[in-house]
Short mmCIF file of C-alpha atoms and ligand atoms in Angstrom, two decimals:
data_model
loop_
_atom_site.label_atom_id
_atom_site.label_comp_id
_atom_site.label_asym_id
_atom_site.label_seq_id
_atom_site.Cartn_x
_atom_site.Cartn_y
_atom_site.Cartn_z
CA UNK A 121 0.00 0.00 0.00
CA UNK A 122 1.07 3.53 -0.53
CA UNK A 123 1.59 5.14 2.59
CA UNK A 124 1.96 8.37 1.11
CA UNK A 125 -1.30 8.79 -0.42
CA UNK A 126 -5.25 8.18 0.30
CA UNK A 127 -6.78 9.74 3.27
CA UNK A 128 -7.38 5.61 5.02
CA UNK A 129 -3.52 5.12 4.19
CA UNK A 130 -2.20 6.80 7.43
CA UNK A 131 -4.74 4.53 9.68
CA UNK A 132 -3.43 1.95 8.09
CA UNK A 133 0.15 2.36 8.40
CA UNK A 134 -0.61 3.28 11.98
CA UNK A 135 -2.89 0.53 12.70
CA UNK A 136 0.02 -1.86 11.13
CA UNK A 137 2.82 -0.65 12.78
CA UNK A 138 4.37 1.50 10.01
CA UNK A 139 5.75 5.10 10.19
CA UNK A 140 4.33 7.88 7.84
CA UNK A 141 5.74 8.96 5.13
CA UNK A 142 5.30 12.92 4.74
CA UNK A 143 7.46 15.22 2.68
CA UNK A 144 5.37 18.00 2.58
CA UNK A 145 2.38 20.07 4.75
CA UNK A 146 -0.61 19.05 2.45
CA UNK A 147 0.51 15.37 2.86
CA UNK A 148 0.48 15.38 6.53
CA UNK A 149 -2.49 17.44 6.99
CA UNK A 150 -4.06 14.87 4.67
CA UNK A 151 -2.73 11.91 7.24
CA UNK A 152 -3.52 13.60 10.47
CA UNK A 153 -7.19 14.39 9.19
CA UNK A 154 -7.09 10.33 8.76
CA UNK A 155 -5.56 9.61 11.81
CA UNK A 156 -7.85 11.79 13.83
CA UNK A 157 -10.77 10.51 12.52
CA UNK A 158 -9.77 7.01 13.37
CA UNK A 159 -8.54 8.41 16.45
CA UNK A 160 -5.20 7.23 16.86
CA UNK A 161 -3.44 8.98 19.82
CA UNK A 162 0.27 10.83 18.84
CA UNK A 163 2.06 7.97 20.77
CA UNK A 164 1.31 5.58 18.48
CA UNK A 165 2.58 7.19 15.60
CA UNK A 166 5.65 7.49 13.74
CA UNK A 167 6.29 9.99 11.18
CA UNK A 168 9.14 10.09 8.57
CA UNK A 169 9.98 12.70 5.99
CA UNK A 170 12.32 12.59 3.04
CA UNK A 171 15.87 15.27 3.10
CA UNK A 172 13.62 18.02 1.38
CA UNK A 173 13.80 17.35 -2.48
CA UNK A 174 11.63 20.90 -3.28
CA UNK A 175 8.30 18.67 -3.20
CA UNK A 176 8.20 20.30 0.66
CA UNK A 177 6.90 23.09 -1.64
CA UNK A 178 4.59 22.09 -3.99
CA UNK A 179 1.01 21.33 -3.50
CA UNK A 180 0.61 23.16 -0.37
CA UNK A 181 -2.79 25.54 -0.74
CA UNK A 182 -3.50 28.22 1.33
CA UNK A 183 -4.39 26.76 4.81
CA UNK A 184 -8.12 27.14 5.63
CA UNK A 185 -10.34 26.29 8.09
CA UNK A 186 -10.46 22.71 7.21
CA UNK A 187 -13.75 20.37 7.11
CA UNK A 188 -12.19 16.18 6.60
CA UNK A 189 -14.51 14.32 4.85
CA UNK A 190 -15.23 11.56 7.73
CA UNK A 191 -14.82 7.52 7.21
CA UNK A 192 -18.17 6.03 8.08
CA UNK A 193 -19.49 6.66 11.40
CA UNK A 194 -16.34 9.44 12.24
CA UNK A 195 -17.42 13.02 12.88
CA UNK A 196 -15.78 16.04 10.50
CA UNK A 197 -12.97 18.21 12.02
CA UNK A 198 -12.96 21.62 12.08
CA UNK A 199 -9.54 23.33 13.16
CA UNK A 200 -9.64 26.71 12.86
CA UNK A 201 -8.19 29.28 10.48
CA UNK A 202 -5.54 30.47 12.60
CA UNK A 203 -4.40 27.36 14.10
CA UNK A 204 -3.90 25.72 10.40
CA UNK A 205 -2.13 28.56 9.81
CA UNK A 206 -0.29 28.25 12.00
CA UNK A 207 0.24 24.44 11.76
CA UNK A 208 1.44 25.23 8.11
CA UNK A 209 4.24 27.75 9.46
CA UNK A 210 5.48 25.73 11.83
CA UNK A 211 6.09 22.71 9.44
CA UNK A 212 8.69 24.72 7.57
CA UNK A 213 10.68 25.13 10.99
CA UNK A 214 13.71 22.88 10.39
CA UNK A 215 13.94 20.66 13.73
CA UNK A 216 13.50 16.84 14.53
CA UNK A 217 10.20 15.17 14.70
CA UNK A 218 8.51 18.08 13.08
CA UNK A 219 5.24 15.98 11.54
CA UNK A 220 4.77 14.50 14.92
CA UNK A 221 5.19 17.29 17.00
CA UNK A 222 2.45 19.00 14.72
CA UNK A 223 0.13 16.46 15.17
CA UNK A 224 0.86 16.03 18.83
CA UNK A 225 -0.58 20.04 18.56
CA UNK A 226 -3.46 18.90 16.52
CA UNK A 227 -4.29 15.64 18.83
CA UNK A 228 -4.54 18.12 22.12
CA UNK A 229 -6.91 20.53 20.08
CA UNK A 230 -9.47 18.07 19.17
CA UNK A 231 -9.38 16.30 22.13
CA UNK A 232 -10.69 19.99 23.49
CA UNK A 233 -7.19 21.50 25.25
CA UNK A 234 -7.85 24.71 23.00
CA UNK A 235 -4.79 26.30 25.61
CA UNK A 236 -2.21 24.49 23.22
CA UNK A 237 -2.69 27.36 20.65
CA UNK A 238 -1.38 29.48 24.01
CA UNK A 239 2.03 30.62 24.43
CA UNK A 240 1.57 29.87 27.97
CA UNK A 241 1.50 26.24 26.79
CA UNK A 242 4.21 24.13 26.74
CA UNK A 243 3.60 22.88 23.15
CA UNK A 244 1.62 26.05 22.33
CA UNK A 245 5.24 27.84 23.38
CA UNK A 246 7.11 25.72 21.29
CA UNK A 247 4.80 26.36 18.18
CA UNK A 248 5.05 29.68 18.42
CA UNK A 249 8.74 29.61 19.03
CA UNK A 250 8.24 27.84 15.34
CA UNK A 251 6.60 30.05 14.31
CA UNK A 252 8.45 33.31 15.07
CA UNK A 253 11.22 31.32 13.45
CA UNK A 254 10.31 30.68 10.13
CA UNK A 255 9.11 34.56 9.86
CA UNK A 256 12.15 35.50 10.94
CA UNK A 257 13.85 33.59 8.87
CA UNK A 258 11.73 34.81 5.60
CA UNK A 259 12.37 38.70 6.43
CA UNK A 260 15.83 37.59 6.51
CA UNK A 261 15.77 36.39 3.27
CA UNK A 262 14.08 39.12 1.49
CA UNK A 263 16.59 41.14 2.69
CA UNK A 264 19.40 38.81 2.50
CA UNK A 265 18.97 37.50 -1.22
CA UNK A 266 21.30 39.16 -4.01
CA UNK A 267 20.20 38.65 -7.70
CA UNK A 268 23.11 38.35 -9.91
CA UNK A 269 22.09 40.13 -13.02
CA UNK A 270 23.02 37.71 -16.22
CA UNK A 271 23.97 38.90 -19.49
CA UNK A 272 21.37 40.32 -21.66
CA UNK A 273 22.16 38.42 -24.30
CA UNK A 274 22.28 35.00 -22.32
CA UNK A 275 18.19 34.51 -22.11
CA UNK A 276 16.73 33.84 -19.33
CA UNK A 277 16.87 33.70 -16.45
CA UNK A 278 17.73 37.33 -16.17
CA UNK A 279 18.73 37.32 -12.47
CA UNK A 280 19.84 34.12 -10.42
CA UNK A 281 20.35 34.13 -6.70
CA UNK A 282 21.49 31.58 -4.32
CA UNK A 283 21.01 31.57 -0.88
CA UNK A 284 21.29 28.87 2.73
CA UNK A 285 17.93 29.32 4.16
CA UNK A 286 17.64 27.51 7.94
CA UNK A 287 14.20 26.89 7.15
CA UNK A 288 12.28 25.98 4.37
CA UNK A 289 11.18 29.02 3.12
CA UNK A 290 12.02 29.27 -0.17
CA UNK A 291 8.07 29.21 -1.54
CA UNK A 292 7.41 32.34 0.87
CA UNK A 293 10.63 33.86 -0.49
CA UNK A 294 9.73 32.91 -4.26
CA UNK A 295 6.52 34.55 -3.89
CA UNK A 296 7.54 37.64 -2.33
CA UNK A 297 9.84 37.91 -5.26
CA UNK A 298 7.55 36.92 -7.90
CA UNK A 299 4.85 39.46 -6.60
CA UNK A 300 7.69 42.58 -6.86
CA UNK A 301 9.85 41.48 -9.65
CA UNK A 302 7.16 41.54 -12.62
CA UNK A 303 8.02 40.23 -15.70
CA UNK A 304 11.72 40.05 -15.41
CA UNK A 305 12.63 36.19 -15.00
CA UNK A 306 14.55 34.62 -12.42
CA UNK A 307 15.51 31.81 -10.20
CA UNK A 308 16.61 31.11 -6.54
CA UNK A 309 18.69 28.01 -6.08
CA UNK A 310 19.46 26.86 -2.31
CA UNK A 311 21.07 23.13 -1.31
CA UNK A 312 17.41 21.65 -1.36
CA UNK A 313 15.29 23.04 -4.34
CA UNK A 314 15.51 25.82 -6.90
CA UNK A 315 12.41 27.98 -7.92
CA UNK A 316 12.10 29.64 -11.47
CA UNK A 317 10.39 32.42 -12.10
CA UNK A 318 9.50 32.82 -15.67
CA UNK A 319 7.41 36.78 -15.35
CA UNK A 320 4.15 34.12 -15.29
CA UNK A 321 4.97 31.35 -13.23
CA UNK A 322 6.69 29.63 -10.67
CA UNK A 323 7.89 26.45 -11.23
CA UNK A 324 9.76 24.27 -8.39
CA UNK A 325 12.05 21.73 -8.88
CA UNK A 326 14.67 19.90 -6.58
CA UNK A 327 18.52 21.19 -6.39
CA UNK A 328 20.01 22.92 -9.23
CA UNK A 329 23.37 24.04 -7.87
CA UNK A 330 26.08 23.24 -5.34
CA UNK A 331 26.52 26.52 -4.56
CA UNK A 332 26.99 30.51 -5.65
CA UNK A 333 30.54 29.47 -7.64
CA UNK A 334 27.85 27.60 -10.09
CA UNK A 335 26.00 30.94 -11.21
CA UNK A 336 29.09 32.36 -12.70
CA UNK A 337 29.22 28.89 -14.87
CA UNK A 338 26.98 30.24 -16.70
CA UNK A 339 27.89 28.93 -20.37
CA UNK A 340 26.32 25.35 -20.63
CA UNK A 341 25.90 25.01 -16.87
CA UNK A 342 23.86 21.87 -15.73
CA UNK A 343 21.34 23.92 -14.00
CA UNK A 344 20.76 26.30 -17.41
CA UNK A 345 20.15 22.99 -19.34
CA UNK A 346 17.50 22.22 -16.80
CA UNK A 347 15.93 25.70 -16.55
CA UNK A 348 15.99 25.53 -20.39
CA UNK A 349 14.40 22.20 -20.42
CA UNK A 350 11.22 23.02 -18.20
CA UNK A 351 10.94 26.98 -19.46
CA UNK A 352 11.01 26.75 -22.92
CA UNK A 353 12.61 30.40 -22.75
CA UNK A 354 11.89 31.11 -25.68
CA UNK A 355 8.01 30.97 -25.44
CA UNK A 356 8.67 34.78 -23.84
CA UNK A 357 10.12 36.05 -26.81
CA UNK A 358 8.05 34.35 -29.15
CA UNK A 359 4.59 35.44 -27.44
CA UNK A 360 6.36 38.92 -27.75
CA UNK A 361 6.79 38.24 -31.62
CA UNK A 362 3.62 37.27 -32.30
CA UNK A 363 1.43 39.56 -29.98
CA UNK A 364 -1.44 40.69 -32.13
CA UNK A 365 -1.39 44.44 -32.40
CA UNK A 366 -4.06 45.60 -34.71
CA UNK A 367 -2.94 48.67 -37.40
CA UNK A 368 -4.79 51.75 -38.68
CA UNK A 369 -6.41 48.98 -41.10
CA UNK A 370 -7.77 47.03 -38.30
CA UNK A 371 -6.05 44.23 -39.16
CA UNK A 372 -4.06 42.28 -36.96
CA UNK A 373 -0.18 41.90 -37.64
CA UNK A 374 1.78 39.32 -36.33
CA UNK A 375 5.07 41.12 -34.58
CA UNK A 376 4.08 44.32 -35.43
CA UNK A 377 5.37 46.64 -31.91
CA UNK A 378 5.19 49.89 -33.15
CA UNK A 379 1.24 51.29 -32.78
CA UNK A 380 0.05 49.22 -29.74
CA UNK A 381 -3.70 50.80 -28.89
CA UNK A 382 -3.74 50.06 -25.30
CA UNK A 383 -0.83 51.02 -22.93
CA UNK A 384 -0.88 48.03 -20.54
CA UNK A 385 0.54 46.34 -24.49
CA UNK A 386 3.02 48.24 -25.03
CA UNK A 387 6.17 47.13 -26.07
CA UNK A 388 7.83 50.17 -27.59
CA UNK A 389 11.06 49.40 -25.38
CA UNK A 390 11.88 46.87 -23.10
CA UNK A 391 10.33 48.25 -19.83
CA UNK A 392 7.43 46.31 -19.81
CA UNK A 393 9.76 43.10 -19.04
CA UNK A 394 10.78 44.00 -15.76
CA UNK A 395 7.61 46.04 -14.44
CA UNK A 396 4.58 44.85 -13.09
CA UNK A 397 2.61 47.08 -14.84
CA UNK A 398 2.24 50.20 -17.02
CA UNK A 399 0.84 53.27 -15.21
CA UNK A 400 -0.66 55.39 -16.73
CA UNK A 401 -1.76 59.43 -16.10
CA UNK A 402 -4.89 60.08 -13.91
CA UNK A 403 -7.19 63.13 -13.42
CA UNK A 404 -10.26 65.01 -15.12
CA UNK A 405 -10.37 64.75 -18.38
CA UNK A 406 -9.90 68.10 -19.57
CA UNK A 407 -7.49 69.41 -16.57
CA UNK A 408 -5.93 72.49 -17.21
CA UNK A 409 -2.67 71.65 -15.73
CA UNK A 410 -0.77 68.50 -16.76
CA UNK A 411 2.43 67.46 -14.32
CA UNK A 412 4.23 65.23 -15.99
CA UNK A 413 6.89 63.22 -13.68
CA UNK A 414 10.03 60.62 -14.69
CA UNK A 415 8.45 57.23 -14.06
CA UNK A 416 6.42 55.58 -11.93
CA UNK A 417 8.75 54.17 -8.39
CA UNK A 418 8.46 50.77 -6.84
CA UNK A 419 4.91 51.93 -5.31
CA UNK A 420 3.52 53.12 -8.19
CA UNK A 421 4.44 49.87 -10.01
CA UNK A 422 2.81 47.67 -7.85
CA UNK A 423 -0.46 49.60 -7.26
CA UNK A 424 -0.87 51.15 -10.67
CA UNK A 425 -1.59 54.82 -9.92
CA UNK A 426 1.28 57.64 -10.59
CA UNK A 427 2.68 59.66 -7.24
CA UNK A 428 1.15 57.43 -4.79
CA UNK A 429 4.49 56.31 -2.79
CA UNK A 430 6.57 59.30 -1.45
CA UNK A 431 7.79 61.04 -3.73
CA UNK A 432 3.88 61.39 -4.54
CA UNK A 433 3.22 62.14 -0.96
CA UNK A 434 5.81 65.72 -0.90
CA UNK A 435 4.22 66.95 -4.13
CA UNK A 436 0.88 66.82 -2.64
CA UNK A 437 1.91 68.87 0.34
CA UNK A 438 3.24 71.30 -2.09
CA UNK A 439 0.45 71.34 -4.54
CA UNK A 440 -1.25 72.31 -1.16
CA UNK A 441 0.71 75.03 -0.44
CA UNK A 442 0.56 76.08 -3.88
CA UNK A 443 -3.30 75.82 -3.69
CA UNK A 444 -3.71 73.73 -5.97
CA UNK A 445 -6.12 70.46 -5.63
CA UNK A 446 -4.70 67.08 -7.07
CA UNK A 447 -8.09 66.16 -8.29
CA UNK A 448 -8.16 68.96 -9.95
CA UNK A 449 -4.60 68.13 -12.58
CA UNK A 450 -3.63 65.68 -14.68
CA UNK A 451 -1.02 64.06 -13.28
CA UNK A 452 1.16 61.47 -15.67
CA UNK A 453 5.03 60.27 -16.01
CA UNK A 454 6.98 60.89 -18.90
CA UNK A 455 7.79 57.09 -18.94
CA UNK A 456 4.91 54.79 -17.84
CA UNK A 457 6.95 51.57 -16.88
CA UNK A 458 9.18 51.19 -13.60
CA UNK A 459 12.89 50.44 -14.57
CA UNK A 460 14.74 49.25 -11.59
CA UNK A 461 17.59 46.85 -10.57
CA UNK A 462 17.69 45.04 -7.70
CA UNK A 463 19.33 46.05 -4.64
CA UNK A 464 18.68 43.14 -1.83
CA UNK A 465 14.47 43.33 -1.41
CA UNK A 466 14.99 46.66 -2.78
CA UNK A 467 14.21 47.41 -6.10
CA UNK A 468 16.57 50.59 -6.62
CA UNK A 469 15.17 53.19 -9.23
CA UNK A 470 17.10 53.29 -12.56
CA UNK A 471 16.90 56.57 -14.58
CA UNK A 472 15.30 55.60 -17.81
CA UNK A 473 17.61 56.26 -21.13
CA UNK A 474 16.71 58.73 -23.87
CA UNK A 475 15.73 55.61 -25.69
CA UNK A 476 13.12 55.00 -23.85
CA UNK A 477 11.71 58.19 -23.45
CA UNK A 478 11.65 58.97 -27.17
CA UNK A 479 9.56 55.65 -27.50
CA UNK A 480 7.12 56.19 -24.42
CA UNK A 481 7.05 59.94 -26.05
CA UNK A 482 3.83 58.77 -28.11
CA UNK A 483 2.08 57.99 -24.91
CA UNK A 484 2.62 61.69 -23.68
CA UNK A 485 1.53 63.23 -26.82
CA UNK A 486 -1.58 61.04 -26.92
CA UNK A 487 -2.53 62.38 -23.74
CA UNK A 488 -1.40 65.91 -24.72
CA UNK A 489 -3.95 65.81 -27.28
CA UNK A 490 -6.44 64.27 -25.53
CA UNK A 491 -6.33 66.17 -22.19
CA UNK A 492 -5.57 69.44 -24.08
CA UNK A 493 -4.01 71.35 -21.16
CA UNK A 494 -2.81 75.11 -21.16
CA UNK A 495 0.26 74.30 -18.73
CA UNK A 496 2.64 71.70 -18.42
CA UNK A 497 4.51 71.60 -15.73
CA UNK A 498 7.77 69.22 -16.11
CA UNK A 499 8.73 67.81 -12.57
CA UNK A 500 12.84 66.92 -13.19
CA UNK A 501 14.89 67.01 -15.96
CA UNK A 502 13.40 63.59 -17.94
CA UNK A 503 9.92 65.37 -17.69
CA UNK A 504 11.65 68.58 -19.01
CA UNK A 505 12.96 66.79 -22.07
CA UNK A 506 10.10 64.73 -23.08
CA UNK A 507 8.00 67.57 -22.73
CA UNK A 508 10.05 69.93 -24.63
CA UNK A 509 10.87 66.78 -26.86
CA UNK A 510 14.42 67.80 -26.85
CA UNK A 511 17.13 65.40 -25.43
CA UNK A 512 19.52 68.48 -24.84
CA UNK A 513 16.87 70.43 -22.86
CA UNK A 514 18.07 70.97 -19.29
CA UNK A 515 16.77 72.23 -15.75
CA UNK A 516 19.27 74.73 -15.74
CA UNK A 517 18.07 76.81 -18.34
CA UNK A 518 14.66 75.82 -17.78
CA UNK A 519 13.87 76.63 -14.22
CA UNK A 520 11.90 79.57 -12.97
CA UNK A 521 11.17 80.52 -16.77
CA UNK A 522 7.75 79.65 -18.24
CA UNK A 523 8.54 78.83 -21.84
CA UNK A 524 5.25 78.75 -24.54
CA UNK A 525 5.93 75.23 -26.26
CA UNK A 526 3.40 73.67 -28.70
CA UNK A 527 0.34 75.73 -27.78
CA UNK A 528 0.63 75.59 -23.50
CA UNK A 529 2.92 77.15 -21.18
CA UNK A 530 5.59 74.79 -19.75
CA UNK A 531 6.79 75.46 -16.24
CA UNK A 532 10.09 73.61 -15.23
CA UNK A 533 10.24 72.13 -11.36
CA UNK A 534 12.22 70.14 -9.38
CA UNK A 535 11.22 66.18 -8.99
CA UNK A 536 10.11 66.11 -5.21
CA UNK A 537 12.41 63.11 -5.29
CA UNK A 538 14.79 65.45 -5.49
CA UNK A 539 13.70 67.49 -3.07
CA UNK A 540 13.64 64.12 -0.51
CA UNK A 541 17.14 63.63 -1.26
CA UNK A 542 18.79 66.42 -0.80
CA UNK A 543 21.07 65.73 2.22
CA UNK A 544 21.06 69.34 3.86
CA UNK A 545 18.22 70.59 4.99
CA UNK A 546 18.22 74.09 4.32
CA UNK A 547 18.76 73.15 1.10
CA UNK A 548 16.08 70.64 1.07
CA UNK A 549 13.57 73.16 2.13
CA UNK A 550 14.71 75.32 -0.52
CA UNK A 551 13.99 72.67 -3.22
CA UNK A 552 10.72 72.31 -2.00
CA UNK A 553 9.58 76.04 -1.93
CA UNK A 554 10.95 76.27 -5.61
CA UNK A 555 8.79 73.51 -5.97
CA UNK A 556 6.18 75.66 -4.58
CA UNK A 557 6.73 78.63 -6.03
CA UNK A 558 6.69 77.28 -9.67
CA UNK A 559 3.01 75.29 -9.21
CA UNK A 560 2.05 78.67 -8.10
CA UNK A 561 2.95 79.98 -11.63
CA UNK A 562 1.28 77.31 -13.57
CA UNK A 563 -1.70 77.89 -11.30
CA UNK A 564 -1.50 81.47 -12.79
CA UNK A 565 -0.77 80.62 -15.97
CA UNK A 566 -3.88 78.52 -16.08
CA UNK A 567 -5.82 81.16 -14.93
CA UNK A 568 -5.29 83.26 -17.95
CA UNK A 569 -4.59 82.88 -21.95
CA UNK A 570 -2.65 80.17 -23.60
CA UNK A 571 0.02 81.55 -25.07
N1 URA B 253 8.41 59.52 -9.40
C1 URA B 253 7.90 59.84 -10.61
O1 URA B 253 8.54 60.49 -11.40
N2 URA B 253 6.67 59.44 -10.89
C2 URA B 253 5.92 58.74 -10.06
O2 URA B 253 4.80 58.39 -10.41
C3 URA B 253 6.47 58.41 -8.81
C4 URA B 253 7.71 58.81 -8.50
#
């Protein structure tokens, strides 16, 4: 019989003697739901677990407050939410006897000694002791783990990392990752399992490397053949080749990348690999004021809106003392897709190339014409040049001048990331009342002709 599977399996392996065989949470909430419906006390059981091979990982849904499907004349269980959860923490807590000690936890529960959940508890201390742990251990990681960045021209994956975790906590890890790295692709290879992220999916497999010396050996490395053989890396490039983008005509044209309709398909550079998202401007449709920033930060990325993180948060205090209303201004980026490289869990801002701010230039001019405002005011010196649409433009010459370009006044600013950074404080306070002082013009400005 297969110990490892079927929900009567882990009665019967008790009821004969044998241990249980459990290599990951799913499978031994699966056996203790058996053995607890059969109600076979923690003493009598023996539970035995593989060396993680990465199946620790897979498999493993989000714990919920579980209902077992009884065997005949058993009653259901019901363990609640936060106790499964966690149950399902504490199994990725790297000490001896783990599954049994769980289920030991479990056992008490049921048989009604609800204080086991307590940290007053001598198990209940112990779980959460697991507990604490494993988070610990994952806020360590997200901190600790340093992509490498491969060579452009290798293919994927674009960033590899190795790290030692204590625990196994390489699926929280992979996820955190996979929710802030967007597209980009990468993988994470420890001693026990690797996870690839190909900007859809994750895919899990067991050990990949022996340790960080194997990421440099990155030519026809073992672990490249593998990622090759499950990704298919070109499938990326070739959905990118053949994305549909209809013309003026209205017909579709297989790789044709230059007149995408909607912005969240644009691939006029190669931004849109390595952000989650494009953002695009916000505000009434016919504002009379249009700031246009650099490019959306890590914040803006991940929820989609433009100035929402800080840099967001000191231009709305000076649009306040400007009196000026955010609802009432357009507010867009002169590049609509994050660019970033990673910095430990940080994903550090990159300043986008004149390449890329020529191409995302037909975003800006669509919403130019659409918005139709009299002023423009250019936040930074990217702003300032794909406003003016003139790489050479500078802040320098710009600042404190209203120029009249293309129909509407443009009034040159500071970014208020700038304003954050600078170190001396008199200074920085300076920034931001230039800041002030120029939204105050474009208020004016708005008030009266175009030019
Ligand atoms: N910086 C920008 O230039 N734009 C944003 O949307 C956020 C930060």
């Amino acid at each position: 019989m297969d110990r490892t599977q079927g929900r009567l399996s882990a009665a019967a392996s008790a009821s004969s003697g044998h241990p249980v065989l459990v290599h990951s949470f799913a499978q031994w909430r699966e056996a203790a739901r058996d053995l607890l419906a059969h109600h076979v006390p923690p003493q009598l059981m023996q539970w035995i677990s593989h060396k993680n091979d990465g199946s620790l990982f897979a498999g493993a849904p989000p714990a919920q407050a579980a209902d077992a499907a009884p065997p005949d004349g058993a009653c259901a269980l019901r363990v609640p939410r936060q106790l499964m959860d966690m149950l399902q923490s504490a199994a990725c807590c790297r000490v001896p006897n783990r599954w049994a000690f769980l289920y030991l936890v479990l056992w008490r529960w049921q048989q009604g000694e609800k204080d086991v959940m307590s940290a007053a508890d001598e198990d209940g201390a112990r779980l959460h002791a697991m507990v604490k742990a494993v988070q610990r251990e994952i806020s360590g990681m997200h901190a600790a783990i340093r992509f490498r960045e491969r060579r452009e021209d290798a293919g994927p994956p674009r960033f590899v990392a190795w790290f030692e975790p204590g625990h196994d906590v390489l699926p929280q890890v992979a996820r955190h990752f996979a929710a802030r790295m967007g597209r980009v692709s990468w993988m994470i290879a420890t001693p026990d399992a690797s996870v690839m992220w190909d900007g859809e999916r994750l895919h899990t497999t067991g050990p990949l490397m022996r340790g960080p010396q194997d990421i440099d050996d990155a030519g026809e490395a073992p672990w490249l053949t593998h990622y090759r053989s499950i990704f298919n890396p070109a499938r990326l490039n070739a959905d990118l080749l053949t994305s549909q983008v209809p013309t003026a005509a209205g017909k579709a044209q297989p790789g044709a990348v230059s007149s995408p309709t909607s912005l969240g398909q644009c691939r006029r550079c190669d931004l849109w690999q390595h952000a989650t998202q494009a953002v695009g401007g916000e505000g009434p449709a016919q504002a009379r004021i249009m700031l246009v920033g650099e490019q959306p930060g890590d914040q803006e990325d991940l929820r989609g809106k433009p100035f929402v993180g800080p840099a967001g948060q000191l231009l709305d205090r000076a649009l306040h003392e400007a009196a000026l209303d955010r609802r009432q201004v357009w507010i867009t980026n002169a590049v609509k897709h994050f660019k970033w490289e990673p910095r430990g869990k940080r994903r550090l801002h990159k300043s986008p190339a004149q390449r890329e701010i020529d191409a995302c230039g037909y975003w800006l001019q669509r919403e130019l014409a659409q918005v139709g405002p009299k002023v423009v005011v250019a936040l930074g010196s990217t702003a300032l040049k794909a406003v003016l649409d003139n790489p050479h433009a500078t802040l320098k010459d710009m600042m404190g001048q209203p120029v009249a370009h293309g129909g509407r006044w443009v009034v040159t600013i500071y970014h208020p990331a700038y304003a954050l950074r600078v170190p001396d404080a008199a200074a920085r306070e300076r920034a931001f009342h230039a800041m002030v002082e120029g939204l105050k013009q474009a208020r004016e400005l708005a008030q009266g002709p175009r030019p």
